[in-house]
């Protein structure tokens, strides 16, 4: 299985490359795509409705300010969606955090910390999910937990 990392703007790549790098360390294939819920919603929809058939097992969606992207992703897929709030609006990314965490019942988005810590934890959480059925990832996860990692 792979992880689709989707972000609303190319400027988010600096933060989301952390997720990409950590997923690579765990040996989890991943792709980073720029698609905005506001600027190109049709692209977001297409990515989500085809994600499972394209081999993805989870989606990490990052957005700042109104942060609609993770919720829109969750609306179009049954895959786990992890939301990473990004700084860019109110100080500390609090607006993005509130936008992502306030999803209606039945439309879950696993919400992580704002910024790089959230991007890194998204990768670790994907590793934990995938480790349930992949022994190689499970071994890497144990090494990670024991401090034997260099990312």
PDB file of C-alpha atoms in Angstrom:
ATOM      1  CA  UNK A   1       0.000   0.000   0.000  1.00  0.00           C
ATOM      2  CA  UNK A   2       0.957   3.587  -0.630  1.00  0.00           C
ATOM      3  CA  UNK A   3       0.197   6.932   0.957  1.00  0.00           C
ATOM      4  CA  UNK A   4      -1.121   9.876  -1.022  1.00  0.00           C
ATOM      5  CA  UNK A   5       0.139  13.176   0.383  1.00  0.00           C
ATOM      6  CA  UNK A   6      -2.048  15.985  -0.896  1.00  0.00           C
ATOM      7  CA  UNK A   7      -1.487  19.658  -0.165  1.00  0.00           C
ATOM      8  CA  UNK A   8      -3.331  22.768  -1.172  1.00  0.00           C
ATOM      9  CA  UNK A   9      -0.339  24.739  -2.433  1.00  0.00           C
ATOM     10  CA  UNK A  10       3.200  24.201  -3.676  1.00  0.00           C
ATOM     11  CA  UNK A  11       4.367  26.381  -0.783  1.00  0.00           C
ATOM     12  CA  UNK A  12       3.276  23.577   1.592  1.00  0.00           C
ATOM     13  CA  UNK A  13       5.947  21.250   0.202  1.00  0.00           C
ATOM     14  CA  UNK A  14       8.575  22.445   2.690  1.00  0.00           C
ATOM     15  CA  UNK A  15       6.485  21.137   5.570  1.00  0.00           C
ATOM     16  CA  UNK A  16       5.048  18.072   3.867  1.00  0.00           C
ATOM     17  CA  UNK A  17       8.442  16.874   2.666  1.00  0.00           C
ATOM     18  CA  UNK A  18       8.882  15.846   6.313  1.00  0.00           C
ATOM     19  CA  UNK A  19       6.022  13.367   5.913  1.00  0.00           C
ATOM     20  CA  UNK A  20       7.465  12.166   2.610  1.00  0.00           C
ATOM     21  CA  UNK A  21      10.945  11.633   4.108  1.00  0.00           C
ATOM     22  CA  UNK A  22       9.666   9.756   7.144  1.00  0.00           C
ATOM     23  CA  UNK A  23       7.398   7.536   5.015  1.00  0.00           C
ATOM     24  CA  UNK A  24      10.430   6.738   2.863  1.00  0.00           C
ATOM     25  CA  UNK A  25      12.375   5.743   5.989  1.00  0.00           C
ATOM     26  CA  UNK A  26       9.602   3.309   6.898  1.00  0.00           C
ATOM     27  CA  UNK A  27       9.731   1.911   3.361  1.00  0.00           C
ATOM     28  CA  UNK A  28       6.255   3.153   2.513  1.00  0.00           C
ATOM     29  CA  UNK A  29       5.761   4.270  -1.063  1.00  0.00           C
ATOM     30  CA  UNK A  30       4.163   7.696  -1.294  1.00  0.00           C
ATOM     31  CA  UNK A  31       3.335  10.442  -3.732  1.00  0.00           C
ATOM     32  CA  UNK A  32       3.021  14.165  -3.115  1.00  0.00           C
ATOM     33  CA  UNK A  33       0.400  16.049  -5.135  1.00  0.00           C
ATOM     34  CA  UNK A  34      -0.737  19.679  -5.124  1.00  0.00           C
ATOM     35  CA  UNK A  35      -4.503  20.002  -5.424  1.00  0.00           C
ATOM     36  CA  UNK A  36      -6.582  22.679  -3.745  1.00  0.00           C
ATOM     37  CA  UNK A  37     -10.113  22.138  -2.485  1.00  0.00           C
ATOM     38  CA  UNK A  38     -10.847  25.707  -3.583  1.00  0.00           C
ATOM     39  CA  UNK A  39      -8.793  26.192  -6.759  1.00  0.00           C
ATOM     40  CA  UNK A  40      -9.171  22.758  -8.378  1.00  0.00           C
ATOM     41  CA  UNK A  41     -11.853  20.746  -6.565  1.00  0.00           C
ATOM     42  CA  UNK A  42     -12.406  18.456  -9.555  1.00  0.00           C
ATOM     43  CA  UNK A  43      -8.781  17.308  -9.333  1.00  0.00           C
ATOM     44  CA  UNK A  44      -9.183  16.603  -5.605  1.00  0.00           C
ATOM     45  CA  UNK A  45     -12.357  14.619  -6.271  1.00  0.00           C
ATOM     46  CA  UNK A  46     -10.694  12.569  -9.010  1.00  0.00           C
ATOM     47  CA  UNK A  47      -7.675  11.806  -6.822  1.00  0.00           C
ATOM     48  CA  UNK A  48      -9.909  10.636  -3.990  1.00  0.00           C
ATOM     49  CA  UNK A  49     -12.387   8.515  -5.951  1.00  0.00           C
ATOM     50  CA  UNK A  50      -9.499   6.687  -7.658  1.00  0.00           C
ATOM     51  CA  UNK A  51      -7.118   6.498  -4.658  1.00  0.00           C
ATOM     52  CA  UNK A  52      -8.035   2.995  -3.520  1.00  0.00           C
ATOM     53  CA  UNK A  53      -7.887   1.500  -7.026  1.00  0.00           C
ATOM     54  CA  UNK A  54      -4.499   3.216  -7.486  1.00  0.00           C
ATOM     55  CA  UNK A  55      -3.096   1.298  -4.521  1.00  0.00           C
ATOM     56  CA  UNK A  56      -3.321   3.906  -1.782  1.00  0.00           C
ATOM     57  CA  UNK A  57      -4.092   2.778   1.747  1.00  0.00           C
ATOM     58  CA  UNK A  58      -4.229   6.217   3.384  1.00  0.00           C
ATOM     59  CA  UNK A  59      -4.340   9.906   2.546  1.00  0.00           C
ATOM     60  CA  UNK A  60      -2.437  12.663   4.312  1.00  0.00           C
ATOM     61  CA  UNK A  61      -4.043  16.004   3.492  1.00  0.00           C
ATOM     62  CA  UNK A  62      -2.406  19.277   4.524  1.00  0.00           C
ATOM     63  CA  UNK A  63      -3.917  22.732   4.402  1.00  0.00           C
ATOM     64  CA  UNK A  64      -3.812  26.079   6.125  1.00  0.00           C
ATOM     65  CA  UNK A  65      -6.307  28.799   6.924  1.00  0.00           C
ATOM     66  CA  UNK A  66      -9.822  27.496   6.074  1.00  0.00           C
ATOM     67  CA  UNK A  67      -8.231  24.033   5.666  1.00  0.00           C
ATOM     68  CA  UNK A  68     -11.102  22.523   3.702  1.00  0.00           C
ATOM     69  CA  UNK A  69      -8.863  20.020   1.894  1.00  0.00           C
ATOM     70  CA  UNK A  70      -8.810  17.187   4.473  1.00  0.00           C
ATOM     71  CA  UNK A  71     -12.598  17.275   4.850  1.00  0.00           C
ATOM     72  CA  UNK A  72     -13.170  17.319   1.114  1.00  0.00           C
ATOM     73  CA  UNK A  73     -10.807  14.367   0.768  1.00  0.00           C
ATOM     74  CA  UNK A  74     -12.713  12.464   3.464  1.00  0.00           C
ATOM     75  CA  UNK A  75     -15.986  13.176   1.661  1.00  0.00           C
ATOM     76  CA  UNK A  76     -14.794  11.401  -1.480  1.00  0.00           C
ATOM     77  CA  UNK A  77     -12.964   8.330  -0.103  1.00  0.00           C
ATOM     78  CA  UNK A  78     -13.417   5.591   2.448  1.00  0.00           C
ATOM     79  CA  UNK A  79      -9.650   5.466   3.069  1.00  0.00           C
ATOM     80  CA  UNK A  80      -8.277   6.865   6.332  1.00  0.00           C
ATOM     81  CA  UNK A  81      -7.613  10.586   5.928  1.00  0.00           C
ATOM     82  CA  UNK A  82      -5.081  12.249   8.210  1.00  0.00           C
ATOM     83  CA  UNK A  83      -5.227  16.033   8.322  1.00  0.00           C
ATOM     84  CA  UNK A  84      -2.158  18.179   8.903  1.00  0.00           C
ATOM     85  CA  UNK A  85      -3.025  21.795   9.740  1.00  0.00           C
ATOM     86  CA  UNK A  86      -0.568  24.344   8.414  1.00  0.00           C
ATOM     87  CA  UNK A  87       0.328  27.796   9.632  1.00  0.00           C
ATOM     88  CA  UNK A  88      -0.697  30.583   7.313  1.00  0.00           C
ATOM     89  CA  UNK A  89      -3.737  32.322   8.715  1.00  0.00           C
ATOM     90  CA  UNK A  90      -4.162  33.004  12.389  1.00  0.00           C
ATOM     91  CA  UNK A  91      -1.008  32.714  14.538  1.00  0.00           C
ATOM     92  CA  UNK A  92       0.114  29.147  15.126  1.00  0.00           C
ATOM     93  CA  UNK A  93      -2.259  27.726  12.513  1.00  0.00           C
ATOM     94  CA  UNK A  94      -5.106  27.652  15.018  1.00  0.00           C
ATOM     95  CA  UNK A  95      -7.684  28.420  12.300  1.00  0.00           C
ATOM     96  CA  UNK A  96      -6.535  25.421  10.243  1.00  0.00           C
ATOM     97  CA  UNK A  97      -6.467  23.203  13.333  1.00  0.00           C
ATOM     98  CA  UNK A  98     -10.042  24.106  14.241  1.00  0.00           C
ATOM     99  CA  UNK A  99     -11.205  23.653  10.649  1.00  0.00           C
ATOM    100  CA  UNK A 100      -9.783  20.141  10.411  1.00  0.00           C
ATOM    101  CA  UNK A 101     -10.731  18.906  13.871  1.00  0.00           C
ATOM    102  CA  UNK A 102     -14.377  20.108  13.595  1.00  0.00           C
ATOM    103  CA  UNK A 103     -15.609  17.455  11.158  1.00  0.00           C
ATOM    104  CA  UNK A 104     -19.219  16.295  11.378  1.00  0.00           C
ATOM    105  CA  UNK A 105     -20.001  12.832  12.736  1.00  0.00           C
ATOM    106  CA  UNK A 106     -19.527  10.142  10.107  1.00  0.00           C
ATOM    107  CA  UNK A 107     -16.892  12.085   8.165  1.00  0.00           C
ATOM    108  CA  UNK A 108     -13.719  11.545  10.220  1.00  0.00           C
ATOM    109  CA  UNK A 109     -10.369  13.163   9.642  1.00  0.00           C
ATOM    110  CA  UNK A 110      -7.567  12.141  11.996  1.00  0.00           C
ATOM    111  CA  UNK A 111      -6.206  15.531  12.988  1.00  0.00           C
ATOM    112  CA  UNK A 112      -2.542  15.967  13.856  1.00  0.00           C
ATOM    113  CA  UNK A 113      -0.381  18.773  15.209  1.00  0.00           C
ATOM    114  CA  UNK A 114       0.196  21.957  13.241  1.00  0.00           C
ATOM    115  CA  UNK A 115       3.165  21.984  10.867  1.00  0.00           C
ATOM    116  CA  UNK A 116       6.232  19.755  10.724  1.00  0.00           C
ATOM    117  CA  UNK A 117       5.422  17.796  13.888  1.00  0.00           C
ATOM    118  CA  UNK A 118       2.031  16.925  12.403  1.00  0.00           C
ATOM    119  CA  UNK A 119       3.594  15.984   9.063  1.00  0.00           C
ATOM    120  CA  UNK A 120       6.060  13.675  10.791  1.00  0.00           C
ATOM    121  CA  UNK A 121       3.385  12.132  13.004  1.00  0.00           C
ATOM    122  CA  UNK A 122       1.189  11.526   9.959  1.00  0.00           C
ATOM    123  CA  UNK A 123       3.970   9.324   8.582  1.00  0.00           C
ATOM    124  CA  UNK A 124       4.342   7.460  11.874  1.00  0.00           C
ATOM    125  CA  UNK A 125       0.596   6.936  12.132  1.00  0.00           C
ATOM    126  CA  UNK A 126       0.503   5.559   8.568  1.00  0.00           C
ATOM    127  CA  UNK A 127       3.361   3.225   9.498  1.00  0.00           C
ATOM    128  CA  UNK A 128       1.393   2.024  12.519  1.00  0.00           C
ATOM    129  CA  UNK A 129      -1.679   1.351  10.371  1.00  0.00           C
ATOM    130  CA  UNK A 130       0.271  -0.425   7.629  1.00  0.00           C
ATOM    131  CA  UNK A 131       2.337  -2.415  10.153  1.00  0.00           C
ATOM    132  CA  UNK A 132      -0.808  -4.334  11.070  1.00  0.00           C
ATOM    133  CA  UNK A 133      -0.488  -6.238   7.798  1.00  0.00           C
ATOM    134  CA  UNK A 134       3.136  -5.672   6.721  1.00  0.00           C
ATOM    135  CA  UNK A 135       5.900  -7.290   8.769  1.00  0.00           C
ATOM    136  CA  UNK A 136       8.706  -5.236   7.174  1.00  0.00           C
ATOM    137  CA  UNK A 137       7.017  -2.004   8.212  1.00  0.00           C
ATOM    138  CA  UNK A 138       6.325  -3.508  11.649  1.00  0.00           C
ATOM    139  CA  UNK A 139      10.058  -4.184  12.082  1.00  0.00           C
ATOM    140  CA  UNK A 140      10.946  -0.631  11.042  1.00  0.00           C
ATOM    141  CA  UNK A 141       8.330   0.675  13.458  1.00  0.00           C
ATOM    142  CA  UNK A 142       9.899  -1.269  16.331  1.00  0.00           C
ATOM    143  CA  UNK A 143      13.334   0.104  15.430  1.00  0.00           C
ATOM    144  CA  UNK A 144      11.815   3.579  15.321  1.00  0.00           C
ATOM    145  CA  UNK A 145      10.218   3.160  18.744  1.00  0.00           C
ATOM    146  CA  UNK A 146      13.539   1.908  20.141  1.00  0.00           C
ATOM    147  CA  UNK A 147      15.321   5.007  18.846  1.00  0.00           C
ATOM    148  CA  UNK A 148      17.221   3.186  16.101  1.00  0.00           C
ATOM    149  CA  UNK A 149      16.268   5.526  13.302  1.00  0.00           C
ATOM    150  CA  UNK A 150      18.011   8.223  11.322  1.00  0.00           C
ATOM    151  CA  UNK A 151      15.676  10.350   9.301  1.00  0.00           C
TER     152      UNK A 151
END
